[in-house]
Amino acid sequence: MAAVKTMQDLFVHTLKDIYYAEKLIYRSLPKMIKQASSPELKQAFEKHREETEGQIERLEQVFEECEIAARGVRCEAMDGIIAEAKDVMDEVEDDQVRDAGMLAAAQTIEHYEMSRYGTLIAWAKQLGMKNSIKLLQQTLDEEKKTDKLLSELAINTVNQNA
Amino acid sequence: MAAVKTMQDLFVHTLKDIYYAEKLIYRSLPKMIKQASSPELKQAFEKHREETEGQIERLEQVFEECEIAARGVRCEAMDGIIAEAKDVMDEVEDDQVRDAGMLAAAQTIEHYEMSRYGTLIAWAKQLGMKNSIKLLQQTLDEEKKTDKLLSELAINTVNQNA
């Protein structure tokens, strides 16, 4: 953070933050898929993992436009969100209550991502990074769709069973 | 987390999580107000602090409906978001770049809150907690308005100067 002097530096720092976060999400989803009891939730997590793979690739293309190597910086916020999700998975015994907790964690993950991508898009516009704007917007659109799907699941399926 | 067995337990756990988060935000905002360079950003943070005070009081009313004492549990996600905001404040020297970074942190705070309140409302509905639904919805509406205001600031003011 000490090396952040310009908007370009801030953009790259935040890009590294979300790159770390996406990779952590990608590594954490298999356990969430395994632990989900509701088939709809399992399916939503599987879809999220596939999408995350594509989102990581898009971030690598944005690193390319910045002409720097793709590398993450530790994102304590996502560490905390994932730690909370792990607590739910490891310690809540009731299937439906655990599903509800995991779904809430997934929604928090989505909101973190939406906030970061929204910020990166605003800064990419300011910095005139045309290709990156398009890539980041594609991901933001996906995240919004996933958030909507998870919200519907929260109302219709998981919570009704719990 | 080990004591979470029912939806009611999960609701209370998440209530304690956001209570801790709101109190941390409340304690952190004076530094953000002081460090903000743009008058619009300063004003937005001041408004956010006032609102946070009311939101903490509403959470205390929800604790009352649950018939338990208002008490937080450590929320590592908000710890991480605030730690990141502090890094920006302490280490970015350029006023406008620091403002942009603080604004991004504030948007991430808002998104975390919106996700948590959305979840709590869904669960309060399921649990039939009529009074709490109303209180939590009031706060969610405020958070959404603040998020919109911050997004407009991000596009119109801070980033244009940076």
Short mmCIF file of C-alpha atoms in Angstrom, two decimals:
data_model
loop_
_atom_site.label_atom_id
_atom_site.label_comp_id
_atom_site.label_asym_id
_atom_site.label_seq_id
_atom_site.Cartn_x
_atom_site.Cartn_y
_atom_site.Cartn_z
CA MET A 1 0.00 0.00 0.00
CA ALA A 2 2.97 2.29 0.67
CA ALA A 3 3.78 2.23 -3.03
CA VAL A 4 0.35 3.61 -4.03
CA LYS A 5 0.97 7.11 -5.39
CA THR A 6 -1.30 7.40 -8.41
CA MET A 7 -4.76 6.24 -9.51
CA GLN A 8 -3.00 3.65 -11.67
CA ASP A 9 -1.25 2.28 -8.56
CA LEU A 10 -4.55 2.20 -6.66
CA PHE A 11 -6.19 0.38 -9.57
CA VAL A 12 -3.41 -2.25 -9.64
CA HIS A 13 -3.52 -2.67 -5.85
CA THR A 14 -7.29 -3.29 -5.95
CA LEU A 15 -6.88 -5.62 -8.94
CA LYS A 16 -4.41 -7.69 -6.89
CA ASP A 17 -6.85 -7.67 -3.95
CA ILE A 18 -9.74 -9.08 -6.00
CA TYR A 19 -7.39 -11.52 -7.80
CA TYR A 20 -6.41 -12.94 -4.39
CA ALA A 21 -10.08 -12.98 -3.34
CA GLU A 22 -11.27 -14.79 -6.50
CA LYS A 23 -8.57 -17.43 -6.17
CA LEU A 24 -9.49 -17.98 -2.52
CA ILE A 25 -13.18 -18.32 -3.47
CA TYR A 26 -12.23 -20.79 -6.21
CA ARG A 27 -10.29 -22.93 -3.72
CA SER A 28 -13.08 -22.72 -1.11
CA LEU A 29 -16.04 -23.62 -3.30
CA PRO A 30 -15.40 -27.41 -3.56
CA LYS A 31 -15.93 -27.75 0.21
CA MET A 32 -19.07 -25.61 -0.02
CA ILE A 33 -20.38 -27.77 -2.91
CA LYS A 34 -19.66 -30.92 -0.89
CA GLN A 35 -21.31 -29.60 2.26
CA ALA A 36 -24.44 -28.15 0.63
CA SER A 37 -27.46 -30.27 1.41
CA SER A 38 -30.03 -28.67 -0.91
CA PRO A 39 -29.51 -29.75 -4.56
CA GLU A 40 -30.36 -26.21 -5.72
CA LEU A 41 -27.65 -24.74 -3.49
CA LYS A 42 -25.12 -27.35 -4.60
CA GLN A 43 -25.91 -26.49 -8.22
CA ALA A 44 -25.61 -22.74 -7.57
CA PHE A 45 -22.17 -23.26 -5.98
CA GLU A 46 -21.06 -25.46 -8.89
CA LYS A 47 -22.09 -22.76 -11.35
CA HIS A 48 -20.33 -20.12 -9.23
CA ARG A 49 -17.11 -22.17 -9.34
CA GLU A 50 -17.21 -22.44 -13.14
CA GLU A 51 -17.84 -18.70 -13.42
CA THR A 52 -15.05 -17.91 -10.97
CA GLU A 53 -12.61 -19.73 -13.24
CA GLY A 54 -13.58 -17.44 -16.12
CA GLN A 55 -13.43 -14.38 -13.88
CA ILE A 56 -9.86 -15.24 -12.83
CA GLU A 57 -8.90 -15.51 -16.50
CA ARG A 58 -10.45 -12.10 -17.22
CA LEU A 59 -8.48 -10.57 -14.35
CA GLU A 60 -5.32 -12.03 -15.88
CA GLN A 61 -6.19 -10.24 -19.12
CA VAL A 62 -6.59 -6.98 -17.17
CA PHE A 63 -3.13 -7.55 -15.62
CA GLU A 64 -1.87 -7.94 -19.19
CA GLU A 65 -3.36 -4.57 -20.19
CA CYS A 66 -1.54 -3.09 -17.15
CA GLU A 67 1.63 -4.83 -18.40
CA ILE A 68 2.35 -6.45 -15.06
CA ALA A 69 2.44 -10.07 -13.90
CA ALA A 70 -0.80 -11.40 -12.38
CA ARG A 71 -0.23 -11.61 -8.62
CA GLY A 72 -2.54 -11.29 -5.61
CA VAL A 73 -2.15 -9.34 -2.39
CA ARG A 74 -3.72 -10.69 0.77
CA CYS A 75 -7.30 -9.51 1.13
CA GLU A 76 -8.17 -9.71 4.82
CA ALA A 77 -11.85 -9.02 4.15
CA MET A 78 -12.22 -12.13 1.96
CA ASP A 79 -10.09 -14.12 4.43
CA GLY A 80 -12.68 -13.15 7.07
CA ILE A 81 -15.72 -13.95 4.91
CA ILE A 82 -14.29 -17.38 4.02
CA ALA A 83 -13.30 -18.07 7.65
CA GLU A 84 -16.92 -17.39 8.66
CA ALA A 85 -18.20 -19.73 5.92
CA LYS A 86 -15.83 -22.45 7.17
CA ASP A 87 -17.10 -22.00 10.72
CA VAL A 88 -20.65 -22.54 9.48
CA MET A 89 -19.64 -25.65 7.51
CA ASP A 90 -17.62 -27.20 10.33
CA GLU A 91 -19.80 -26.40 13.28
CA VAL A 92 -23.48 -26.25 12.31
CA GLU A 93 -24.88 -29.77 12.43
CA ASP A 94 -28.41 -29.24 11.12
CA ASP A 95 -28.42 -29.57 7.31
CA GLN A 96 -30.94 -26.81 6.63
CA VAL A 97 -29.48 -24.34 9.10
CA ARG A 98 -26.01 -24.98 7.65
CA ASP A 99 -27.38 -24.44 4.12
CA ALA A 100 -28.93 -21.12 5.19
CA GLY A 101 -25.62 -20.01 6.74
CA MET A 102 -23.60 -21.04 3.67
CA LEU A 103 -26.05 -19.25 1.39
CA ALA A 104 -25.67 -16.09 3.49
CA ALA A 105 -21.87 -16.40 3.23
CA ALA A 106 -22.14 -16.80 -0.55
CA GLN A 107 -24.25 -13.64 -0.74
CA THR A 108 -21.64 -11.75 1.26
CA ILE A 109 -18.95 -13.01 -1.12
CA GLU A 110 -21.02 -11.73 -4.07
CA HIS A 111 -21.51 -8.32 -2.46
CA TYR A 112 -17.78 -7.97 -1.80
CA GLU A 113 -17.06 -8.83 -5.42
CA MET A 114 -19.72 -6.48 -6.80
CA SER A 115 -18.32 -3.62 -4.76
CA ARG A 116 -14.75 -4.26 -5.95
CA TYR A 117 -15.67 -4.69 -9.62
CA GLY A 118 -17.83 -1.55 -9.51
CA THR A 119 -14.87 0.39 -8.17
CA LEU A 120 -12.43 -1.09 -10.70
CA ILE A 121 -14.77 -0.22 -13.59
CA ALA A 122 -15.07 3.40 -12.41
CA TRP A 123 -11.29 3.69 -12.19
CA ALA A 124 -10.67 1.86 -15.49
CA LYS A 125 -12.96 4.41 -17.19
CA GLN A 126 -11.01 7.24 -15.65
CA LEU A 127 -7.73 5.65 -16.75
CA GLY A 128 -9.07 5.00 -20.27
CA MET A 129 -8.47 1.24 -20.13
CA LYS A 130 -11.01 0.30 -22.78
CA ASN A 131 -10.41 -3.45 -22.93
CA SER A 132 -10.35 -3.81 -19.14
CA ILE A 133 -13.65 -1.93 -18.75
CA LYS A 134 -15.31 -4.50 -21.00
CA LEU A 135 -13.79 -7.48 -19.17
CA LEU A 136 -14.61 -6.15 -15.70
CA GLN A 137 -18.15 -5.27 -16.76
CA GLN A 138 -18.71 -8.82 -18.03
CA THR A 139 -17.73 -10.13 -14.60
CA LEU A 140 -19.84 -7.56 -12.73
CA ASP A 141 -22.86 -8.57 -14.82
CA GLU A 142 -22.24 -12.22 -13.92
CA GLU A 143 -21.89 -11.38 -10.22
CA LYS A 144 -25.16 -9.45 -10.25
CA LYS A 145 -26.93 -12.40 -11.88
CA THR A 146 -25.49 -14.81 -9.33
CA ASP A 147 -26.51 -12.51 -6.47
CA LYS A 148 -30.07 -12.42 -7.82
CA LEU A 149 -30.11 -16.21 -8.10
CA LEU A 150 -28.84 -16.60 -4.54
CA SER A 151 -31.43 -14.11 -3.24
CA GLU A 152 -34.19 -16.09 -4.94
CA LEU A 153 -32.80 -19.30 -3.45
CA ALA A 154 -32.72 -17.65 -0.02
CA ILE A 155 -36.38 -16.73 -0.26
CA ASN A 156 -37.78 -19.74 -2.06
CA THR A 157 -35.84 -22.83 -1.25
CA VAL A 158 -33.31 -23.02 1.51
CA ASN A 159 -35.06 -20.89 4.10
CA GLN A 160 -38.43 -22.49 3.48
CA ASN A 161 -36.98 -25.86 4.38
CA ALA A 162 -35.06 -24.67 7.43
CA MET B 1 -20.71 -20.84 16.12
CA ALA B 2 -20.71 -24.27 17.79
CA ALA B 3 -23.88 -23.30 19.62
CA VAL B 4 -25.81 -22.63 16.38
CA LYS B 5 -28.42 -25.37 16.15
CA THR B 6 -31.58 -23.62 14.89
CA MET B 7 -32.51 -20.78 12.52
CA GLN B 8 -33.11 -18.63 15.60
CA ASP B 9 -29.50 -19.31 16.74
CA LEU B 10 -28.20 -18.47 13.26
CA PHE B 11 -30.22 -15.24 13.26
CA VAL B 12 -28.80 -14.22 16.65
CA HIS B 13 -25.25 -15.09 15.58
CA THR B 14 -25.55 -12.93 12.46
CA LEU B 15 -27.18 -10.16 14.49
CA LYS B 16 -24.15 -10.16 16.80
CA ASP B 17 -21.85 -10.14 13.76
CA ILE B 18 -23.45 -7.01 12.24
CA TYR B 19 -23.68 -5.37 15.69
CA TYR B 20 -19.92 -5.75 16.07
CA ALA B 21 -19.44 -4.50 12.50
CA GLU B 22 -21.65 -1.41 12.96
CA LYS B 23 -19.86 -0.48 16.18
CA LEU B 24 -16.49 -0.86 14.48
CA ILE B 25 -17.66 1.32 11.57
CA TYR B 26 -18.93 3.92 14.05
CA ARG B 27 -15.54 4.03 15.79
CA SER B 28 -13.65 4.15 12.48
CA LEU B 29 -15.60 6.92 10.76
CA PRO B 30 -14.13 9.91 12.70
CA LYS B 31 -10.69 9.14 11.25
CA MET B 32 -12.21 8.78 7.78
CA ILE B 33 -14.03 12.12 8.19
CA LYS B 34 -10.78 13.78 9.30
CA GLN B 35 -8.73 12.30 6.47
CA ALA B 36 -11.22 12.99 3.66
CA SER B 37 -10.00 15.79 1.46
CA SER B 38 -13.09 16.36 -0.70
CA PRO B 39 -15.84 18.27 1.17
CA GLU B 40 -18.50 16.06 -0.46
CA LEU B 41 -16.78 12.91 0.80
CA LYS B 42 -16.34 14.40 4.27
CA GLN B 43 -20.05 15.23 4.35
CA ALA B 44 -21.03 11.74 3.14
CA PHE B 45 -18.94 10.17 5.93
CA GLU B 46 -20.47 12.52 8.53
CA LYS B 47 -23.95 11.54 7.40
CA HIS B 48 -22.96 7.87 7.46
CA ARG B 49 -21.76 8.22 11.07
CA GLU B 50 -25.06 9.78 12.18
CA GLU B 51 -26.99 7.03 10.41
CA THR B 52 -24.78 4.33 11.93
CA GLU B 53 -25.72 5.58 15.39
CA GLY B 54 -29.41 5.08 14.58
CA GLN B 55 -28.69 1.69 13.02
CA ILE B 56 -26.93 0.51 16.20
CA GLU B 57 -29.98 1.57 18.23
CA ARG B 58 -32.27 -0.36 15.89
CA LEU B 59 -30.11 -3.48 16.29
CA GLU B 60 -30.46 -3.08 20.07
CA GLN B 61 -34.23 -3.13 19.62
CA VAL B 62 -33.91 -6.34 17.59
CA PHE B 63 -31.85 -7.87 20.43
CA GLU B 64 -34.72 -6.88 22.73
CA GLU B 65 -37.25 -8.71 20.53
CA CYS B 66 -34.93 -11.76 20.78
CA GLU B 67 -34.90 -11.26 24.56
CA ILE B 68 -31.12 -11.34 24.79
CA ALA B 69 -28.53 -8.74 25.77
CA ALA B 70 -27.00 -6.75 22.87
CA ARG B 71 -23.50 -8.09 22.38
CA GLY B 72 -21.24 -8.38 19.34
CA VAL B 73 -19.14 -11.27 18.07
CA ARG B 74 -15.93 -10.57 16.21
CA CYS B 75 -16.57 -10.13 12.51
CA GLU B 76 -13.30 -10.85 10.73
CA ALA B 77 -14.66 -9.62 7.40
CA MET B 78 -15.33 -6.12 8.76
CA ASP B 79 -11.99 -6.19 10.61
CA GLY B 80 -10.39 -6.81 7.22
CA ILE B 81 -12.35 -4.09 5.39
CA ILE B 82 -11.50 -1.53 8.08
CA ALA B 83 -7.83 -2.62 8.15
CA GLU B 84 -7.69 -1.98 4.40
CA ALA B 85 -9.29 1.46 4.84
CA LYS B 86 -6.71 2.29 7.52
CA ASP B 87 -3.87 1.26 5.20
CA VAL B 88 -5.21 3.66 2.57
CA MET B 89 -5.51 6.50 5.10
CA ASP B 90 -2.08 5.96 6.61
CA GLU B 91 -0.06 5.22 3.53
CA VAL B 92 -1.45 7.01 0.48
CA GLU B 93 -0.02 10.51 0.38
CA ASP B 94 -1.88 12.03 -2.55
CA ASP B 95 -5.16 13.61 -1.37
CA GLN B 96 -7.26 12.63 -4.34
CA VAL B 97 -5.92 9.08 -4.63
CA ARG B 98 -6.50 8.63 -0.88
CA ASP B 99 -10.07 9.95 -1.25
CA ALA B 100 -10.72 7.50 -4.08
CA GLY B 101 -9.38 4.62 -1.95
CA MET B 102 -11.44 5.66 1.09
CA LEU B 103 -14.55 5.97 -1.04
CA ALA B 104 -13.98 2.46 -2.39
CA ALA B 105 -13.59 1.18 1.20
CA ALA B 106 -16.84 2.91 2.19
CA GLN B 107 -18.63 1.23 -0.72
CA THR B 108 -17.30 -2.14 0.39
CA ILE B 109 -18.57 -1.42 3.93
CA GLU B 110 -22.01 -0.61 2.50
CA HIS B 111 -22.09 -3.81 0.44
CA TYR B 112 -21.18 -5.91 3.46
CA GLU B 113 -23.97 -4.28 5.45
CA MET B 114 -26.56 -4.64 2.66
CA SER B 115 -25.74 -8.34 2.35
CA ARG B 116 -26.09 -8.91 6.11
CA TYR B 117 -29.32 -6.92 6.50
CA GLY B 118 -30.84 -8.65 3.45
CA THR B 119 -30.09 -12.01 5.06
CA LEU B 120 -31.40 -10.95 8.49
CA ILE B 121 -34.67 -9.70 6.95
CA ALA B 122 -35.21 -13.00 5.09
CA TRP B 123 -34.63 -14.93 8.32
CA ALA B 124 -36.74 -12.56 10.46
CA LYS B 125 -39.63 -13.13 8.03
CA GLN B 126 -39.22 -16.87 8.37
CA LEU B 127 -39.11 -16.56 12.16
CA GLY B 128 -42.15 -14.26 12.20
CA MET B 129 -40.33 -11.39 13.97
CA LYS B 130 -42.62 -8.62 12.80
CA ASN B 131 -41.08 -5.70 14.64
CA SER B 132 -37.54 -6.70 13.73
CA ILE B 133 -38.41 -7.00 10.03
CA LYS B 134 -39.52 -3.36 10.05
CA LEU B 135 -36.43 -2.15 11.91
CA LEU B 136 -34.00 -4.09 9.72
CA GLN B 137 -35.78 -2.96 6.56
CA GLN B 138 -35.45 0.70 7.63
CA THR B 139 -31.71 0.21 7.95
CA LEU B 140 -31.41 -1.68 4.66
CA ASP B 141 -33.22 1.18 2.90
CA GLU B 142 -30.77 3.67 4.43
CA GLU B 143 -27.78 1.55 3.39
CA LYS B 144 -29.06 1.35 -0.18
CA LYS B 145 -29.47 5.13 -0.30
CA THR B 146 -25.97 5.66 1.07
CA ASP B 147 -24.53 3.21 -1.45
CA LYS B 148 -26.23 5.11 -4.27
CA LEU B 149 -24.87 8.40 -2.95
CA LEU B 150 -21.34 6.97 -2.71
CA SER B 151 -21.58 5.55 -6.24
CA GLU B 152 -22.60 8.97 -7.56
CA LEU B 153 -19.72 10.57 -5.66
CA ALA B 154 -17.35 7.97 -7.15
CA ILE B 155 -18.43 8.86 -10.67
CA ASN B 156 -18.94 12.59 -10.37
CA THR B 157 -16.62 14.08 -7.82
CA VAL B 158 -13.76 12.23 -6.30
CA ASN B 159 -12.56 10.32 -9.32
CA GLN B 160 -12.87 13.31 -11.63
CA ASN B 161 -10.42 15.18 -9.43
CA ALA B 162 -8.00 12.33 -9.02
#
